[in-house]
XYZ file of C-alpha atoms in Angstrom:
514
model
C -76.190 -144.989 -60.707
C -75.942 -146.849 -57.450
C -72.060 -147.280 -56.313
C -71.236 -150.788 -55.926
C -68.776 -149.927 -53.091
C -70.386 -147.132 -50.237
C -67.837 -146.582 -47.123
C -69.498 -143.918 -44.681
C -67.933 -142.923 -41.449
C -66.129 -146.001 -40.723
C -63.739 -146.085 -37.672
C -60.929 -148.464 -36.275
C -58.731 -148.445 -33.426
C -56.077 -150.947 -32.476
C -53.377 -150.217 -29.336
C -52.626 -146.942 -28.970
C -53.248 -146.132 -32.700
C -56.768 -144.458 -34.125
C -56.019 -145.967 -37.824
C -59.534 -144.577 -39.272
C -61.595 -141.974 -38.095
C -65.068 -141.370 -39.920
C -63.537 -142.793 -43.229
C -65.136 -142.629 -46.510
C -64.998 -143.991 -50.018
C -67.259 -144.465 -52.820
C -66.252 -147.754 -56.070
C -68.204 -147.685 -59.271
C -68.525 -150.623 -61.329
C -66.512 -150.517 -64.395
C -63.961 -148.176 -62.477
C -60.429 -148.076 -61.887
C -60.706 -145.571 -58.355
C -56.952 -144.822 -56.710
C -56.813 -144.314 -53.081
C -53.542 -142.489 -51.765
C -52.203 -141.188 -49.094
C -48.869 -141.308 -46.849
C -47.851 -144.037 -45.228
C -50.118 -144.400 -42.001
C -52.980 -142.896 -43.540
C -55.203 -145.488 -43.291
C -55.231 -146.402 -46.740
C -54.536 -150.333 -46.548
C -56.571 -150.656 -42.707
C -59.498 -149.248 -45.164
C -59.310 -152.195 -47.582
C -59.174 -154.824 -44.899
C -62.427 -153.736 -43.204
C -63.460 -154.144 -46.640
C -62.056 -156.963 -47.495
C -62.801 -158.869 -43.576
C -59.429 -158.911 -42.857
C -60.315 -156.787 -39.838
C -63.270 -155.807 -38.003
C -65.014 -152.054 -38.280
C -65.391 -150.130 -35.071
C -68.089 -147.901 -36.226
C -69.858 -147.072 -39.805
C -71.571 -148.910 -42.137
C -70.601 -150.964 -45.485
C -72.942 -151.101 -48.646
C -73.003 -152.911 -51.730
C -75.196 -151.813 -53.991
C -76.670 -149.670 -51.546
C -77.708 -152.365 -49.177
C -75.982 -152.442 -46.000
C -73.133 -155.254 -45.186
C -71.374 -156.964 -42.773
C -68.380 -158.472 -43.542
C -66.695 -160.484 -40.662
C -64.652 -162.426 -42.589
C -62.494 -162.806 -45.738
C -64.428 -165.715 -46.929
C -67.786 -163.406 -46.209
C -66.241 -160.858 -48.526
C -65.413 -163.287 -51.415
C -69.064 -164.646 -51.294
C -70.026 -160.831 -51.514
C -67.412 -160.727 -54.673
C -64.641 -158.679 -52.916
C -61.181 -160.000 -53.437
C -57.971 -158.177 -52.528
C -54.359 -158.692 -54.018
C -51.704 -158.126 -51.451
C -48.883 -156.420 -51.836
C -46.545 -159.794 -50.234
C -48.093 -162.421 -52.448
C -49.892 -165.062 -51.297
C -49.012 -168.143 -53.561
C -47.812 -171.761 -53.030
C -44.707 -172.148 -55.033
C -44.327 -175.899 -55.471
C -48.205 -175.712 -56.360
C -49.270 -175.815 -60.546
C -51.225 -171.881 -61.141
C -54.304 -174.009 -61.046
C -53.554 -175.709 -57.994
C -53.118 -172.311 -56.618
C -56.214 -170.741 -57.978
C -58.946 -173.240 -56.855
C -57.099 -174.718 -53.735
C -59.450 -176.172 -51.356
C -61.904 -175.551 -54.244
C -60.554 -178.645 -56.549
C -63.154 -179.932 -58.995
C -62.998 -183.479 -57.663
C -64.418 -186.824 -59.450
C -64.837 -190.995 -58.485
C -67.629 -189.663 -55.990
C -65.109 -186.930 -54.676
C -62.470 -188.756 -53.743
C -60.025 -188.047 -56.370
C -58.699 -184.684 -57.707
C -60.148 -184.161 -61.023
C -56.706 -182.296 -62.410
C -58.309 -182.102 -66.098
C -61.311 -180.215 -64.766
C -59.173 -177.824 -62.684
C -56.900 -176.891 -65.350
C -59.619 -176.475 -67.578
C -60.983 -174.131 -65.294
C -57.995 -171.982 -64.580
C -57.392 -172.083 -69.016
C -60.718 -170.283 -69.285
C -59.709 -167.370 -66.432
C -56.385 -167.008 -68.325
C -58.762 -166.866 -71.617
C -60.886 -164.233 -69.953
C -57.883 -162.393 -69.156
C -56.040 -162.731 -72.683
C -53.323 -163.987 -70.558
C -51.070 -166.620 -72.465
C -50.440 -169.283 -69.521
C -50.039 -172.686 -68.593
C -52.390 -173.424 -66.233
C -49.890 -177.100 -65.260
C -46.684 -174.497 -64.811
C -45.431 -174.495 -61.393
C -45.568 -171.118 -59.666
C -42.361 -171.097 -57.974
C -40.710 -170.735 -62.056
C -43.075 -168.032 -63.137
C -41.649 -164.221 -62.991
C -43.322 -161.763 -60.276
C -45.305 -160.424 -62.551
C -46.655 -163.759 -63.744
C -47.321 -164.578 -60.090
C -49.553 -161.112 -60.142
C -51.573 -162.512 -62.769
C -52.074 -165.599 -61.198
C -53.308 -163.855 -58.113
C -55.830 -161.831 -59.870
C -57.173 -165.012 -61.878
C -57.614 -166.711 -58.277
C -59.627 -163.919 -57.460
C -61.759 -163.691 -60.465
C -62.254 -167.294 -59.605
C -64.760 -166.239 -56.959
C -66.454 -164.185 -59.764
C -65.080 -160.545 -57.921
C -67.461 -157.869 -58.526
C -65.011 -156.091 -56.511
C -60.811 -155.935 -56.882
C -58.353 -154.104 -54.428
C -54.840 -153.888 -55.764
C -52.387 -153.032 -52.956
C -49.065 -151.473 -54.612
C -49.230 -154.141 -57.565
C -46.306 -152.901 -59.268
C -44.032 -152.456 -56.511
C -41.363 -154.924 -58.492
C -42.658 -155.260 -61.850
C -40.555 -153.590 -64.905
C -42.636 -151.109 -67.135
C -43.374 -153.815 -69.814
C -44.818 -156.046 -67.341
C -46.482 -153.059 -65.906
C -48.199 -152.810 -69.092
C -49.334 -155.973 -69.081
C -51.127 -155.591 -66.076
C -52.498 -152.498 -67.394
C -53.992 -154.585 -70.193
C -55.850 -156.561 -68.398
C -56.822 -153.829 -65.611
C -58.881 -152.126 -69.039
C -60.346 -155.451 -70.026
C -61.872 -155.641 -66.233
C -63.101 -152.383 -66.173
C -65.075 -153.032 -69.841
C -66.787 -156.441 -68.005
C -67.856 -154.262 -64.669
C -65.397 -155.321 -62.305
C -64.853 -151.881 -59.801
C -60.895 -151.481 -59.041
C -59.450 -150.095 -55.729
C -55.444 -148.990 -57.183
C -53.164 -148.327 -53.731
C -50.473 -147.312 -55.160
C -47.624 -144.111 -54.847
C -46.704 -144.143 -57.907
C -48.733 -141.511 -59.531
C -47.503 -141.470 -62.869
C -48.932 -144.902 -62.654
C -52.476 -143.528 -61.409
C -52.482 -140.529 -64.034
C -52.651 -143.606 -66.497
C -55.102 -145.863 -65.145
C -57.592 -144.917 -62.614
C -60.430 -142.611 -63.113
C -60.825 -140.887 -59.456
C -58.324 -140.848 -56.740
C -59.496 -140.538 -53.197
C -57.061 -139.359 -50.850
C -56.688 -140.020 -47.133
C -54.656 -138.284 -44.075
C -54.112 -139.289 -41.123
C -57.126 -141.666 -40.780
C -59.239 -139.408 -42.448
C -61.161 -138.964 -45.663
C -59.586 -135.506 -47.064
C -61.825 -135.531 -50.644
C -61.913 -137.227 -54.047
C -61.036 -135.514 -57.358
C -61.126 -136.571 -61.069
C -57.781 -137.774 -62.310
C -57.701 -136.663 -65.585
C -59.115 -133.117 -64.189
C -56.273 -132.778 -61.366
C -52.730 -132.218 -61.301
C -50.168 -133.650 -59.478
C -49.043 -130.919 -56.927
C -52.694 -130.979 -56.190
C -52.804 -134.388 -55.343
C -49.668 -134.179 -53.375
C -51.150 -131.154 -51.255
C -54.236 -132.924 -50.475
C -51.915 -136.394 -49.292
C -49.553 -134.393 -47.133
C -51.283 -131.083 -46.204
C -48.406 -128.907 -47.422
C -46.035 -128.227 -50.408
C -42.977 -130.066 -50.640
C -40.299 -128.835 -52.669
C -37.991 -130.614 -55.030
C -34.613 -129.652 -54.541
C -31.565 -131.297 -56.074
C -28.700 -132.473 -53.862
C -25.884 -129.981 -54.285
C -22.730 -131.622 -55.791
C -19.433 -130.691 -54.244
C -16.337 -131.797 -54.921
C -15.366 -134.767 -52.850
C -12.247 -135.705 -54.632
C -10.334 -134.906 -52.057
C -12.510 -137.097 -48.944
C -10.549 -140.196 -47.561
C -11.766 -143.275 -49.862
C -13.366 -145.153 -47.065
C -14.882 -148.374 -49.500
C -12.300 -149.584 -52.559
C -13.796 -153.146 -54.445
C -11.771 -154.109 -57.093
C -12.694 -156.630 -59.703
C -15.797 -158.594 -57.687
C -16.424 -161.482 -59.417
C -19.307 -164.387 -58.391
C -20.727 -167.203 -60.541
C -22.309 -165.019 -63.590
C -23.840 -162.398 -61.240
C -20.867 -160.828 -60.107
C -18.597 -159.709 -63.463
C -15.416 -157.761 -62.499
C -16.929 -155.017 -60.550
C -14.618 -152.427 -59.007
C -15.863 -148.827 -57.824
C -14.316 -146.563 -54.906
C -16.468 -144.683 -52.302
C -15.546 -141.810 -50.049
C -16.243 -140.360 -46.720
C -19.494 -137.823 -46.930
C -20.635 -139.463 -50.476
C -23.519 -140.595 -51.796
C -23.086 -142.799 -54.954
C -25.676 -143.612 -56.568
C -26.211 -147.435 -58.297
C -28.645 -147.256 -61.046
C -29.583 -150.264 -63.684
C -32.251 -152.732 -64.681
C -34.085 -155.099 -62.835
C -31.366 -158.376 -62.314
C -28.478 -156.018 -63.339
C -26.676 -157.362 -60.307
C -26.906 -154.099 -57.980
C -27.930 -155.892 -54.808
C -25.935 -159.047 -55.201
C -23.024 -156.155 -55.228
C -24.437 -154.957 -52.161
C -25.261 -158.271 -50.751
C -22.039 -159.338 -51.369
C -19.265 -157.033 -50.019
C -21.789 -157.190 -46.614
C -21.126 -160.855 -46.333
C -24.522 -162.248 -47.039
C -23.649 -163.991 -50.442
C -20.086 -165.794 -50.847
C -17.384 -164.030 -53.588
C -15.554 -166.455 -56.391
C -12.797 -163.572 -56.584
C -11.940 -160.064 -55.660
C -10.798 -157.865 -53.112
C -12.117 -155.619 -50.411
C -10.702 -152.750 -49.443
C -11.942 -150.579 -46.438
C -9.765 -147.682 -44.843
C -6.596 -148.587 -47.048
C -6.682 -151.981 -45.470
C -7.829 -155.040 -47.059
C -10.344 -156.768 -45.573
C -11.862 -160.321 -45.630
C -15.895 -159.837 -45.306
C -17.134 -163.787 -44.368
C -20.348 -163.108 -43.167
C -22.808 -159.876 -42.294
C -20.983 -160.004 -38.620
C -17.570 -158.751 -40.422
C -19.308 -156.483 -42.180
C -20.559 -154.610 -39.040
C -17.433 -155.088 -37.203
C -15.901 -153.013 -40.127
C -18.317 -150.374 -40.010
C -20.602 -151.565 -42.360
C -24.362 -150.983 -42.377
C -27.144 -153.127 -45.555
C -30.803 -151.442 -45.690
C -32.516 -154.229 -47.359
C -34.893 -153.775 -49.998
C -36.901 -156.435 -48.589
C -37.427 -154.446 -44.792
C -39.603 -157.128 -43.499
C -37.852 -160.089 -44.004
C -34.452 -159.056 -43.917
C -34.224 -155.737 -41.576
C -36.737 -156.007 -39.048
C -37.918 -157.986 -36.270
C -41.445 -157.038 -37.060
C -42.562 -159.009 -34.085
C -40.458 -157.098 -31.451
C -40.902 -153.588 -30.291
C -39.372 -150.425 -31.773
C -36.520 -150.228 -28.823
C -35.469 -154.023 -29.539
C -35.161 -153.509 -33.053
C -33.312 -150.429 -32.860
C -30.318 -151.929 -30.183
C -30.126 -155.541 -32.009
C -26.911 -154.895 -33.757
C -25.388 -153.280 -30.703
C -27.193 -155.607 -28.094
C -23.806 -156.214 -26.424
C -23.276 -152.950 -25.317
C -26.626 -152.681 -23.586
C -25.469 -156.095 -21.090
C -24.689 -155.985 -17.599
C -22.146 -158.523 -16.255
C -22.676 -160.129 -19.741
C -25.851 -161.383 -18.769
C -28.587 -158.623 -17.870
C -30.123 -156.190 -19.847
C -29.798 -152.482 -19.137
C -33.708 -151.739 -19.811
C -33.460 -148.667 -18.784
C -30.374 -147.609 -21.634
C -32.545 -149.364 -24.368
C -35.362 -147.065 -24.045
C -33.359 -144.217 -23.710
C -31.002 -145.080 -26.650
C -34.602 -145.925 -28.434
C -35.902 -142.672 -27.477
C -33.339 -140.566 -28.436
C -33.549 -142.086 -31.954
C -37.218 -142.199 -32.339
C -37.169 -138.175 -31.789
C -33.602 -137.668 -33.670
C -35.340 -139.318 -36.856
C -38.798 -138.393 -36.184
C -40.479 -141.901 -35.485
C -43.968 -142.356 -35.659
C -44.701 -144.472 -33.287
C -47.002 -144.171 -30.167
C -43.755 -145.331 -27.731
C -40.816 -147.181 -28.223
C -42.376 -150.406 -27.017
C -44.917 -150.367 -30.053
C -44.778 -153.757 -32.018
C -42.678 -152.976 -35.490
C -45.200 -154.424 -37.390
C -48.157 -151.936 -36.248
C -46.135 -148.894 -37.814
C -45.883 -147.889 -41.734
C -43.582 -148.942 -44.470
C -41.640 -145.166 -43.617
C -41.445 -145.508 -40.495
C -40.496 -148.937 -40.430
C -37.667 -147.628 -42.750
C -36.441 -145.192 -40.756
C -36.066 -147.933 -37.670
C -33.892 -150.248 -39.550
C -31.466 -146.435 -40.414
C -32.010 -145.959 -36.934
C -30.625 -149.659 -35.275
C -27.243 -149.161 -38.012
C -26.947 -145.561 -36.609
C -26.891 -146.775 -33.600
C -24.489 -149.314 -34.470
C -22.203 -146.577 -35.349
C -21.879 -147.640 -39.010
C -19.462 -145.061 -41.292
C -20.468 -147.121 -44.428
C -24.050 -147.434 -45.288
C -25.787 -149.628 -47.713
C -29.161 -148.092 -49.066
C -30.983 -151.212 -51.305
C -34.484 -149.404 -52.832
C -34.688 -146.674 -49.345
C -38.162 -145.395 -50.448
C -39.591 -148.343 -51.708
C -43.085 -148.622 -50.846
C -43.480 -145.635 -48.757
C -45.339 -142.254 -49.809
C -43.897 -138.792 -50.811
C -43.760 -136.792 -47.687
C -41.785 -140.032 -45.984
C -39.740 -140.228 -49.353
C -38.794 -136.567 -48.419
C -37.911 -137.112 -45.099
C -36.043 -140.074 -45.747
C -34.075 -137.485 -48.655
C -33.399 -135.315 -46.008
C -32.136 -137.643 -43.613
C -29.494 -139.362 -46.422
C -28.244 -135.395 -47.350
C -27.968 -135.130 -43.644
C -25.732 -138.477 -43.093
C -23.830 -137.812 -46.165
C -23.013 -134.288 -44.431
C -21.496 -135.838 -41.452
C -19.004 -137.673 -43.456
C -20.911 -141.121 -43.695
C -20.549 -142.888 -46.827
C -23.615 -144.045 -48.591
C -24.566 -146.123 -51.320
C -28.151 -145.932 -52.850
C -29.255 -148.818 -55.109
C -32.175 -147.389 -56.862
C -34.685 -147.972 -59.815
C -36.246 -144.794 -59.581
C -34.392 -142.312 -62.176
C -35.544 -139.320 -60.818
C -34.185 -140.635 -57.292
C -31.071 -141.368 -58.426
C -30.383 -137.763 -59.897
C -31.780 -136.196 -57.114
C -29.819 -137.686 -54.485
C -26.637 -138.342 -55.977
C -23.045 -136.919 -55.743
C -22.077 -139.759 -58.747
C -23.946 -142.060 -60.648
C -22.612 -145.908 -60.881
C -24.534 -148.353 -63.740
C -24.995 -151.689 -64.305
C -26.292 -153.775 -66.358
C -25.983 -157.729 -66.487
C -23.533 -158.367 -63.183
C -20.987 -155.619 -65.050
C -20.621 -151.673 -64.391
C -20.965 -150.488 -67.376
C -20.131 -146.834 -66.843
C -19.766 -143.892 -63.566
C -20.955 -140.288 -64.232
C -21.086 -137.238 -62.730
C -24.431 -136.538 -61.013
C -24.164 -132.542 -62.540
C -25.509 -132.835 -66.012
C -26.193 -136.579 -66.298
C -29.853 -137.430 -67.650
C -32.432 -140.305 -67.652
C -31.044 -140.800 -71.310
C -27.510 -141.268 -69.963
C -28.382 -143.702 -67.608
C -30.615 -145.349 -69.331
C -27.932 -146.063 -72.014
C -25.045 -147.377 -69.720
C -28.227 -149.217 -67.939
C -28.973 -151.128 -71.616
C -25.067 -151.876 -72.183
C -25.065 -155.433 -73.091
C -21.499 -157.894 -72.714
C -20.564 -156.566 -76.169
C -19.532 -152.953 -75.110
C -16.109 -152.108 -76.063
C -13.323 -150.870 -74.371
C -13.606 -147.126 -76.066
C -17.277 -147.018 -75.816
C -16.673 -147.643 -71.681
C -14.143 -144.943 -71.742
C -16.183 -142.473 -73.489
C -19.327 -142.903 -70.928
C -17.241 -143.007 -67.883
C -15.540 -139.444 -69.033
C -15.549 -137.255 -66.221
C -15.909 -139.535 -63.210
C -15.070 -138.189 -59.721
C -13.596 -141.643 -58.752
């Protein structure tokens, strides 16, 4: 059978970066292929070429066998490639229709009038196709992320896709609206449609794709079966070498200086009476459900969202937190969970971003920057936390999701911060950076900083934590002790609903460090 997708020996280059060197890959129709790799591999550059979001250096395209070229995004979509970004790409005050077949409206009255009954019409038969139960009138803005998703992939079945790339597609969906999407994912396959899954998440590829292709560095490393190959073997072939798994050792920091006290946060119905202590060299760990209020807690005692009641305590010394600036006068740090928007300056070199909180210190005469102090703060950062990057005066937005990370740990380091904020540290980024990033919390923790880690991954959460905090609905519903505590403890304080009782509280929090 002819591949409907064949990539041979395809090559890109932008500024000082080789992104793809002789890069292959190979989409069936009717088949769900996963293509993974760290973060920098190449991986997402790969799709674009495919998808004319940017030009090929070198190599050729075919579809069907017949040689391409694709120097646009609206030359893919006539060739039936569509991709689904991981940032989506929707018009929130705009109806799902509207946002399906915009600048495509079925129009009527000798096309001078939007035919709206036509269009939603339209958009009622994708959702049909799908077995997706949707308005087509609802505006997007009120639909759920994963909704959104599904709206995204109808817009580009609306150019009749022979081909669909999913970049990281259930980077904030739950696991019943993961399922959903697997649903419809099968129902593709059985019409023809070939799927290109970027994910890290393999759990998530062991269930739905049929090959994974793996990439390193810019290069094609080799494609297995998925069903046929395990794990460790996929995790070899992404980062060249074994990593081990080893579990944070637990010691007993009862006796550390509490550094953060909150008692009794309260705001509007997010917020419900949360109090927890934090001490010097800890990492506590904040587990719970998506909307259990973990990063409004976070948000919060950093000054970004206003309290209704509570207190702050850092040191000994109350403290009144107004705005993010108070926050880092005290010595606190907030990774956000949303890097782009909230903790870079993607725009702006790597030596900018890292001295922004601490710009002050880098002025002469309160006027003049001290270039020559940046890049050798920068420096001394980029090798300290092992930046990628080909200098400190590469654009942030030309590096990947890990490394990226590591810049916005690097500018609070550099801002001194004893208190660090950790909102979803590994979202979005591959293994080997997950592991580095591991290594580089243990390492923080070790030199007395005090870290919290807001986290939906389970297995993160045990791993890296010296105690466990849970919420569930804008309440903490229990603390445990990261030695012996399971998914299935967690899970239950993470499920707690407003009705738990005093003695049930007191029976899950048994044992707490605090």
């Amino acid at each position: 059978m002819t591949p409907l997708v064949t990539i041979r020996d395809l090559d890109k280059s932008f500024p000082g970066v080789k992104a793809l060197k002789k890069a292959r890959f190979e989409l069936l129709s009717g088949e769900v292929h996963a293509l993974m790799g760290e973060n920098g591999a190449g991986k997402s550059t790969l799709m674009k070429v495919l998808s004319g979001i940017y030009r090929k250096d070198a190599g050729e395209i075919c579809i069907e066998g017949v040689p391409v070229d694709i120097p646009s995004p609206r030359a893919a979509q006539d060739l039936g490639i569509s991709i689904i970004h991981q940032e989506l790409n929707l018009m929130n005050d705009l109806t799902a229709a509207q946002n399906i077949y915009i600048g495509r409206e079925p129009k009527r009255a000798m096309g001078l009038l939007l035919d709206e009954e036509a269009l939603n019409r339209a958009a009622a038969e994708i959702f049909e196709r799908m077995h997706l139960k949707l308005d087509p009138r609802v505006e997007v803005g009120k639909l759920t992320v994963a909704k959104q998703q599904m709206v995204e992939i109808a817009k580009a079945l609306s150019f009749r896709s022979r081909v669909l790339i999913m970049d990281e597609p259930t980077a904030a969906l739950n696991n019943a609206e993961i399922g959903e999407l697997f649903s419809i994912i099968r129902k593709l396959k059985t019409e023809g449609v070939g799927i290109v899954y970027i994910s890290h998440k393999i759990d998530e590829l062991k269930e739905i794709s049929d090959r994974v292709t793996i990439m390193r560095d810019g290069e094609y490393v080799g494609t297995v079966s998925t069903a046929t190959t395990s794990v460790d073997t996929i995790i070899s072939m992404m980062v060249g070498r074994s990593l081990t798994e080893t579990k944070t050792e637990v010691p007993d920091l009862s006796s550390h200086d509490v550094v953060l006290e909150v008692r009794n946060l309260h705001r509007s119905n997010v917020i419900l009476d949360v109090s927890f202590k934090l001490r010097k060299g800890e990492i506590l760990g904040f587990a719970g459900l998506m909307g259990a209020g973990r990063t409004e807690v976070a948000r919060a005692i950093f000054g970004a969202d206003p309290l209704d009641d509570g207190e702050i305590i850092v040191r000994g010394k109350p403290v009144t937190i107004r705005s993010p600036q108070d926050a880092v006068r005290l010595g606190i740090g907030y990774l956000s969970e949303d890097r782009k928007r909230f903790g870079l300056a993607t725009g702006m070199d790597v030596a900018a971003n890292i001295v922004m909180p601490c710009l002050s210190r880098f002025l002469s005469k309160n006027i003049f920057l001290k270039t020559r102090a940046i890049r050798e703060t920068a420096r001394s950062y980029i090798r300290q936390l092992r930046i990628k990057t080909p200098s400190d005066a590469q654009e942030v937005r030309f590096l990947s999701g890990g490394n990226q990370q590591k810049i916005v740990i690097a500018k609070w380091l550099a801002r001194d911060c004893e208190i660090l904020f950790f909102d979803e540290p590994t979202r979005g980024i591959d293994v080997g950076a997950k592991n580095e990033i591991y290594k580089l919390l243990n390492t923080l923790a070790a030199q007395g900083r005090a870290i919290v880690m807001i986290s939906s991954e389970l297995p993160e959460i045990l791993r890296m934590s010296h105690r466990i905090a849970v919420m569930c609905e804008g309440r903490l519903t229990g603390e445990l002790p990261a030695e012996g505590a399971s998914q299935e403890d967690i899970m239950r304080l993470a499920t707690q609903r407003h009705s738990l009782t005093t003695n049930t509280l007191n029976a899950a929090t048994r044992g707490s460090t605090t």
